[in-house]
Amino acid sequence: MQRAYSILAAAIAGTLASTVAIAQAEQAAPNKAPADAFIEQLDTDGDGKVSLEEAVAPQKARFDETDLNGDGFVDAEEAGTAFNEQVPEEMLKAMEERGMPDPGETFVKNLDENGDGKIDRGEFEAPTVASFERMDTNDDGVATNEEATAFFEDMQQRMQEQMQKMQQQKGAVPQQ
C-alpha cells in the first residue's frame, strides 16, 4: 500500500522517477537505508556504485512492458493500464470517487515534452536521467553511496515539506 501511495503521489506531482526510486529502494531492502537499497538493487556490475546505464536499465524494461502495442510510444491508455495493475482496487475506487484526474493522462501530460500526446523512450527515461544527474554531484558518471544518501535525504526532506504544505492548504480551505 505504501508503494501505491508513492506511485500515486509521483504521477500527480510529476515526480515519478524520484519517488519510484525511493519506493523501489525501500521495497527491495526494507530494513536498509534507501541509498544502500538503491545501490544494492541497481549495481549490476558489483562495483559498489551505480552508473547512468544501470540507473536507466529498469526504466528501459518498464517502458517495454508499458508499451503494450509495441509502437515505441506509451499513450495515456497504456500508462493507465500499467498504473491500474500496480494500485489496489480500493485505492482506484477512492480516486474515482474523489474525482481525481485519470492517472494515465496525468502521467503522459507530465512526461510529454514535445506535446504529441504520447511518451517516447527518451521522454520516459528523462526523469530518471535528471534524477541521476542531480545525484551524481561530482559529474564522474557514477552515483556513490555518499551521493545517493545525500540525494535521498534531500528527496525525503522535500517530500515532507510538500506534504506539510498540502496539509496546511487542506486546513486553510473552509469546509462546507
PDB file of C-alpha atoms in Angstrom:
ATOM      1  CA  MET A   1       0.000   0.000   0.000  1.00  0.00           C
ATOM      2  CA  GLN A   2       2.882   2.377   0.809  1.00  0.00           C
ATOM      3  CA  ARG A   3       4.297   1.795  -2.678  1.00  0.00           C
ATOM      4  CA  ALA A   4       0.936   2.556  -4.258  1.00  0.00           C
ATOM      5  CA  TYR A   5       0.720   5.875  -2.415  1.00  0.00           C
ATOM      6  CA  SER A   6       4.237   6.709  -3.567  1.00  0.00           C
ATOM      7  CA  ILE A   7       3.314   5.930  -7.160  1.00  0.00           C
ATOM      8  CA  LEU A   8       0.109   7.948  -6.967  1.00  0.00           C
ATOM      9  CA  ALA A   9       1.854  10.966  -5.496  1.00  0.00           C
ATOM     10  CA  ALA A  10       4.511  10.763  -8.168  1.00  0.00           C
ATOM     11  CA  ALA A  11       2.043  10.576 -11.024  1.00  0.00           C
ATOM     12  CA  ILE A  12       0.053  13.510  -9.731  1.00  0.00           C
ATOM     13  CA  ALA A  13       3.051  15.641  -8.820  1.00  0.00           C
ATOM     14  CA  GLY A  14       5.045  14.780 -11.918  1.00  0.00           C
ATOM     15  CA  THR A  15       7.987  13.429  -9.956  1.00  0.00           C
ATOM     16  CA  LEU A  16       7.579   9.798 -10.882  1.00  0.00           C
ATOM     17  CA  ALA A  17      11.198   8.808 -11.257  1.00  0.00           C
ATOM     18  CA  SER A  18      12.431  10.146  -7.949  1.00  0.00           C
ATOM     19  CA  THR A  19       9.556   8.815  -5.894  1.00  0.00           C
ATOM     20  CA  VAL A  20       9.578   5.439  -7.582  1.00  0.00           C
ATOM     21  CA  ALA A  21      13.315   5.220  -6.980  1.00  0.00           C
ATOM     22  CA  ILE A  22      12.707   5.705  -3.266  1.00  0.00           C
ATOM     23  CA  ALA A  23       9.813   3.247  -3.240  1.00  0.00           C
ATOM     24  CA  GLN A  24      11.764   0.650  -5.223  1.00  0.00           C
ATOM     25  CA  ALA A  25      14.793   1.026  -2.993  1.00  0.00           C
ATOM     26  CA  GLU A  26      12.685   0.642   0.146  1.00  0.00           C
ATOM     27  CA  GLN A  27      10.791  -2.316  -1.311  1.00  0.00           C
ATOM     28  CA  ALA A  28      13.979  -4.073  -2.441  1.00  0.00           C
ATOM     29  CA  ALA A  29      15.501  -3.935   1.037  1.00  0.00           C
ATOM     30  CA  PRO A  30      13.008  -2.625   3.604  1.00  0.00           C
ATOM     31  CA  ASN A  31      15.463  -2.726   6.520  1.00  0.00           C
ATOM     32  CA  LYS A  32      18.190  -0.794   4.722  1.00  0.00           C
ATOM     33  CA  ALA A  33      18.746   2.883   4.160  1.00  0.00           C
ATOM     34  CA  PRO A  34      17.319   3.971   0.785  1.00  0.00           C
ATOM     35  CA  ALA A  35      20.800   4.660  -0.614  1.00  0.00           C
ATOM     36  CA  ASP A  36      22.051   1.200   0.376  1.00  0.00           C
ATOM     37  CA  ALA A  37      18.993  -0.445  -1.142  1.00  0.00           C
ATOM     38  CA  PHE A  38      19.283   1.718  -4.276  1.00  0.00           C
ATOM     39  CA  ILE A  39      22.868   0.633  -4.869  1.00  0.00           C
ATOM     40  CA  GLU A  40      22.157  -2.998  -3.992  1.00  0.00           C
ATOM     41  CA  GLN A  41      19.260  -3.086  -6.442  1.00  0.00           C
ATOM     42  CA  LEU A  42      20.877  -1.272  -9.380  1.00  0.00           C
ATOM     43  CA  ASP A  43      24.617  -2.025  -9.122  1.00  0.00           C
ATOM     44  CA  THR A  44      24.678  -4.858 -11.638  1.00  0.00           C
ATOM     45  CA  ASP A  45      28.460  -4.910 -12.110  1.00  0.00           C
ATOM     46  CA  GLY A  46      29.205  -5.110  -8.370  1.00  0.00           C
ATOM     47  CA  ASP A  47      31.498  -2.080  -8.161  1.00  0.00           C
ATOM     48  CA  GLY A  48      29.541  -0.507  -5.293  1.00  0.00           C
ATOM     49  CA  LYS A  49      28.348   2.387  -7.462  1.00  0.00           C
ATOM     50  CA  VAL A  50      25.504   2.958  -9.914  1.00  0.00           C
ATOM     51  CA  SER A  51      26.202   4.202 -13.428  1.00  0.00           C
ATOM     52  CA  LEU A  52      23.659   6.056 -15.547  1.00  0.00           C
ATOM     53  CA  GLU A  53      23.270   2.920 -17.667  1.00  0.00           C
ATOM     54  CA  GLU A  54      22.496   0.854 -14.558  1.00  0.00           C
ATOM     55  CA  ALA A  55      20.077   3.505 -13.266  1.00  0.00           C
ATOM     56  CA  VAL A  56      18.157   3.671 -16.547  1.00  0.00           C
ATOM     57  CA  ALA A  57      18.009  -0.110 -17.154  1.00  0.00           C
ATOM     58  CA  PRO A  58      14.812  -0.636 -15.097  1.00  0.00           C
ATOM     59  CA  GLN A  59      13.147   2.248 -16.948  1.00  0.00           C
ATOM     60  CA  LYS A  60      14.049   0.670 -20.277  1.00  0.00           C
ATOM     61  CA  ALA A  61      12.403  -2.571 -19.172  1.00  0.00           C
ATOM     62  CA  ARG A  62       9.397  -0.742 -17.722  1.00  0.00           C
ATOM     63  CA  PHE A  63       8.934   1.192 -20.981  1.00  0.00           C
ATOM     64  CA  ASP A  64       8.906  -2.062 -22.947  1.00  0.00           C
ATOM     65  CA  GLU A  65       6.359  -3.561 -20.521  1.00  0.00           C
ATOM     66  CA  THR A  66       4.150  -0.461 -20.644  1.00  0.00           C
ATOM     67  CA  ASP A  67       4.240  -0.050 -24.448  1.00  0.00           C
ATOM     68  CA  LEU A  68       1.566  -2.700 -24.895  1.00  0.00           C
ATOM     69  CA  ASN A  69       1.159  -2.339 -28.655  1.00  0.00           C
ATOM     70  CA  GLY A  70       4.911  -2.159 -29.326  1.00  0.00           C
ATOM     71  CA  ASP A  71       4.743   1.066 -31.354  1.00  0.00           C
ATOM     72  CA  GLY A  72       7.627   2.707 -29.468  1.00  0.00           C
ATOM     73  CA  PHE A  73       5.359   5.063 -27.518  1.00  0.00           C
ATOM     74  CA  VAL A  74       3.353   4.983 -24.300  1.00  0.00           C
ATOM     75  CA  ASP A  75      -0.040   6.645 -24.561  1.00  0.00           C
ATOM     76  CA  ALA A  76      -2.478   7.544 -21.786  1.00  0.00           C
ATOM     77  CA  GLU A  77      -4.372   4.264 -22.110  1.00  0.00           C
ATOM     78  CA  GLU A  78      -1.202   2.172 -21.785  1.00  0.00           C
ATOM     79  CA  ALA A  79       0.044   4.280 -18.859  1.00  0.00           C
ATOM     80  CA  GLY A  80      -3.355   3.955 -17.183  1.00  0.00           C
ATOM     81  CA  THR A  81      -3.337   0.193 -17.644  1.00  0.00           C
ATOM     82  CA  ALA A  82       0.117  -0.060 -16.044  1.00  0.00           C
ATOM     83  CA  PHE A  83      -0.979   2.173 -13.159  1.00  0.00           C
ATOM     84  CA  ASN A  84      -4.173   0.192 -12.584  1.00  0.00           C
ATOM     85  CA  GLU A  85      -2.197  -3.070 -12.438  1.00  0.00           C
ATOM     86  CA  GLN A  86       0.014  -1.686  -9.644  1.00  0.00           C
ATOM     87  CA  VAL A  87      -2.571   0.058  -7.470  1.00  0.00           C
ATOM     88  CA  PRO A  88      -5.022  -1.758  -5.189  1.00  0.00           C
ATOM     89  CA  GLU A  89      -8.653  -1.749  -6.334  1.00  0.00           C
ATOM     90  CA  GLU A  90      -9.868   0.139  -3.251  1.00  0.00           C
ATOM     91  CA  MET A  91      -7.437   2.951  -3.966  1.00  0.00           C
ATOM     92  CA  LEU A  92      -8.589   3.156  -7.589  1.00  0.00           C
ATOM     93  CA  LYS A  93     -12.194   3.410  -6.405  1.00  0.00           C
ATOM     94  CA  ALA A  94     -11.298   6.130  -3.905  1.00  0.00           C
ATOM     95  CA  MET A  95      -9.511   8.095  -6.624  1.00  0.00           C
ATOM     96  CA  GLU A  96     -12.535   7.850  -8.890  1.00  0.00           C
ATOM     97  CA  GLU A  97     -14.934   8.841  -6.093  1.00  0.00           C
ATOM     98  CA  ARG A  98     -12.836  11.915  -5.343  1.00  0.00           C
ATOM     99  CA  GLY A  99     -12.819  12.931  -8.989  1.00  0.00           C
ATOM    100  CA  MET A 100      -9.060  12.695  -9.290  1.00  0.00           C
ATOM    101  CA  PRO A 101      -7.643  13.053 -12.795  1.00  0.00           C
ATOM    102  CA  ASP A 102      -7.018   9.960 -14.873  1.00  0.00           C
ATOM    103  CA  PRO A 103      -3.555   8.667 -13.867  1.00  0.00           C
ATOM    104  CA  GLY A 104      -2.650   7.649 -17.419  1.00  0.00           C
ATOM    105  CA  GLU A 105      -3.487  11.081 -18.791  1.00  0.00           C
ATOM    106  CA  THR A 106      -1.665  12.755 -15.907  1.00  0.00           C
ATOM    107  CA  PHE A 107       1.406  10.599 -16.487  1.00  0.00           C
ATOM    108  CA  VAL A 108       1.510  11.435 -20.199  1.00  0.00           C
ATOM    109  CA  LYS A 109       0.872  15.131 -19.551  1.00  0.00           C
ATOM    110  CA  ASN A 110       3.769  15.272 -17.089  1.00  0.00           C
ATOM    111  CA  LEU A 111       6.306  13.477 -19.297  1.00  0.00           C
ATOM    112  CA  ASP A 112       5.264  14.500 -22.832  1.00  0.00           C
ATOM    113  CA  GLU A 113       7.964  17.059 -23.601  1.00  0.00           C
ATOM    114  CA  ASN A 114       7.151  17.562 -27.293  1.00  0.00           C
ATOM    115  CA  GLY A 115       3.369  17.782 -26.910  1.00  0.00           C
ATOM    116  CA  ASP A 116       2.475  14.914 -29.245  1.00  0.00           C
ATOM    117  CA  GLY A 117       0.197  13.270 -26.674  1.00  0.00           C
ATOM    118  CA  LYS A 118       2.394  10.237 -26.118  1.00  0.00           C
ATOM    119  CA  ILE A 119       5.691   9.386 -24.463  1.00  0.00           C
ATOM    120  CA  ASP A 120       8.699   8.106 -26.371  1.00  0.00           C
ATOM    121  CA  ARG A 121      11.547   6.186 -24.740  1.00  0.00           C
ATOM    122  CA  GLY A 122      13.634   9.323 -24.197  1.00  0.00           C
ATOM    123  CA  GLU A 123      10.762  11.148 -22.504  1.00  0.00           C
ATOM    124  CA  PHE A 124      10.045   8.075 -20.369  1.00  0.00           C
ATOM    125  CA  GLU A 125      13.673   7.874 -19.220  1.00  0.00           C
ATOM    126  CA  ALA A 126      14.213  11.654 -18.851  1.00  0.00           C
ATOM    127  CA  PRO A 127      13.133  11.908 -15.181  1.00  0.00           C
ATOM    128  CA  THR A 128      15.491   9.075 -14.235  1.00  0.00           C
ATOM    129  CA  VAL A 129      18.330  10.697 -16.170  1.00  0.00           C
ATOM    130  CA  ALA A 130      17.621  14.053 -14.495  1.00  0.00           C
ATOM    131  CA  SER A 131      17.480  12.434 -11.042  1.00  0.00           C
ATOM    132  CA  PHE A 132      20.729  10.591 -11.712  1.00  0.00           C
ATOM    133  CA  GLU A 133      22.414  13.800 -12.831  1.00  0.00           C
ATOM    134  CA  ARG A 134      21.299  15.524  -9.594  1.00  0.00           C
ATOM    135  CA  MET A 135      22.572  12.539  -7.613  1.00  0.00           C
ATOM    136  CA  ASP A 136      25.980  12.427  -9.355  1.00  0.00           C
ATOM    137  CA  THR A 137      27.201  15.646  -7.759  1.00  0.00           C
ATOM    138  CA  ASN A 138      30.814  15.336  -8.932  1.00  0.00           C
ATOM    139  CA  ASP A 139      29.806  14.502 -12.534  1.00  0.00           C
ATOM    140  CA  ASP A 140      32.005  11.415 -12.758  1.00  0.00           C
ATOM    141  CA  GLY A 141      29.255   9.287 -14.314  1.00  0.00           C
ATOM    142  CA  VAL A 142      28.531   7.149 -11.257  1.00  0.00           C
ATOM    143  CA  ALA A 143      26.491   7.595  -8.096  1.00  0.00           C
ATOM    144  CA  THR A 144      28.273   6.542  -4.930  1.00  0.00           C
ATOM    145  CA  ASN A 145      26.619   5.596  -1.659  1.00  0.00           C
ATOM    146  CA  GLU A 146      27.513   9.018  -0.273  1.00  0.00           C
ATOM    147  CA  GLU A 147      25.896  10.803  -3.237  1.00  0.00           C
ATOM    148  CA  ALA A 148      22.838   8.543  -3.108  1.00  0.00           C
ATOM    149  CA  THR A 149      22.457   9.131   0.634  1.00  0.00           C
ATOM    150  CA  ALA A 150      22.519  12.909   0.169  1.00  0.00           C
ATOM    151  CA  PHE A 151      20.066  12.654  -2.736  1.00  0.00           C
ATOM    152  CA  PHE A 152      17.547  10.501  -0.860  1.00  0.00           C
ATOM    153  CA  GLU A 153      17.793  12.641   2.276  1.00  0.00           C
ATOM    154  CA  ASP A 154      17.098  15.726   0.161  1.00  0.00           C
ATOM    155  CA  MET A 155      14.186  13.986  -1.593  1.00  0.00           C
ATOM    156  CA  GLN A 156      12.659  12.905   1.704  1.00  0.00           C
ATOM    157  CA  GLN A 157      13.024  16.426   3.095  1.00  0.00           C
ATOM    158  CA  ARG A 158      11.370  17.963   0.030  1.00  0.00           C
ATOM    159  CA  MET A 159       8.556  15.413   0.124  1.00  0.00           C
ATOM    160  CA  GLN A 160       7.944  16.137   3.815  1.00  0.00           C
ATOM    161  CA  GLU A 161       7.858  19.867   3.119  1.00  0.00           C
ATOM    162  CA  GLN A 162       5.414  19.328   0.244  1.00  0.00           C
ATOM    163  CA  MET A 163       3.191  17.154   2.433  1.00  0.00           C
ATOM    164  CA  GLN A 164       3.217  19.833   5.147  1.00  0.00           C
ATOM    165  CA  LYS A 165       2.204  22.474   2.597  1.00  0.00           C
ATOM    166  CA  MET A 166      -0.610  20.248   1.378  1.00  0.00           C
ATOM    167  CA  GLN A 167      -1.767  19.685   4.962  1.00  0.00           C
ATOM    168  CA  GLN A 168      -1.689  23.421   5.647  1.00  0.00           C
ATOM    169  CA  GLN A 169      -3.633  24.153   2.467  1.00  0.00           C
ATOM    170  CA  LYS A 170      -6.161  21.498   3.360  1.00  0.00           C
ATOM    171  CA  GLY A 171      -6.623  23.080   6.782  1.00  0.00           C
ATOM    172  CA  ALA A 172      -6.996  26.544   5.254  1.00  0.00           C
ATOM    173  CA  VAL A 173      -9.839  25.514   2.951  1.00  0.00           C
ATOM    174  CA  PRO A 174     -13.225  26.224   4.545  1.00  0.00           C
ATOM    175  CA  GLN A 175     -15.332  23.104   4.980  1.00  0.00           C
ATOM    176  CA  GLN A 176     -18.832  23.216   3.516  1.00  0.00           C
TER     177      GLN A 176
END
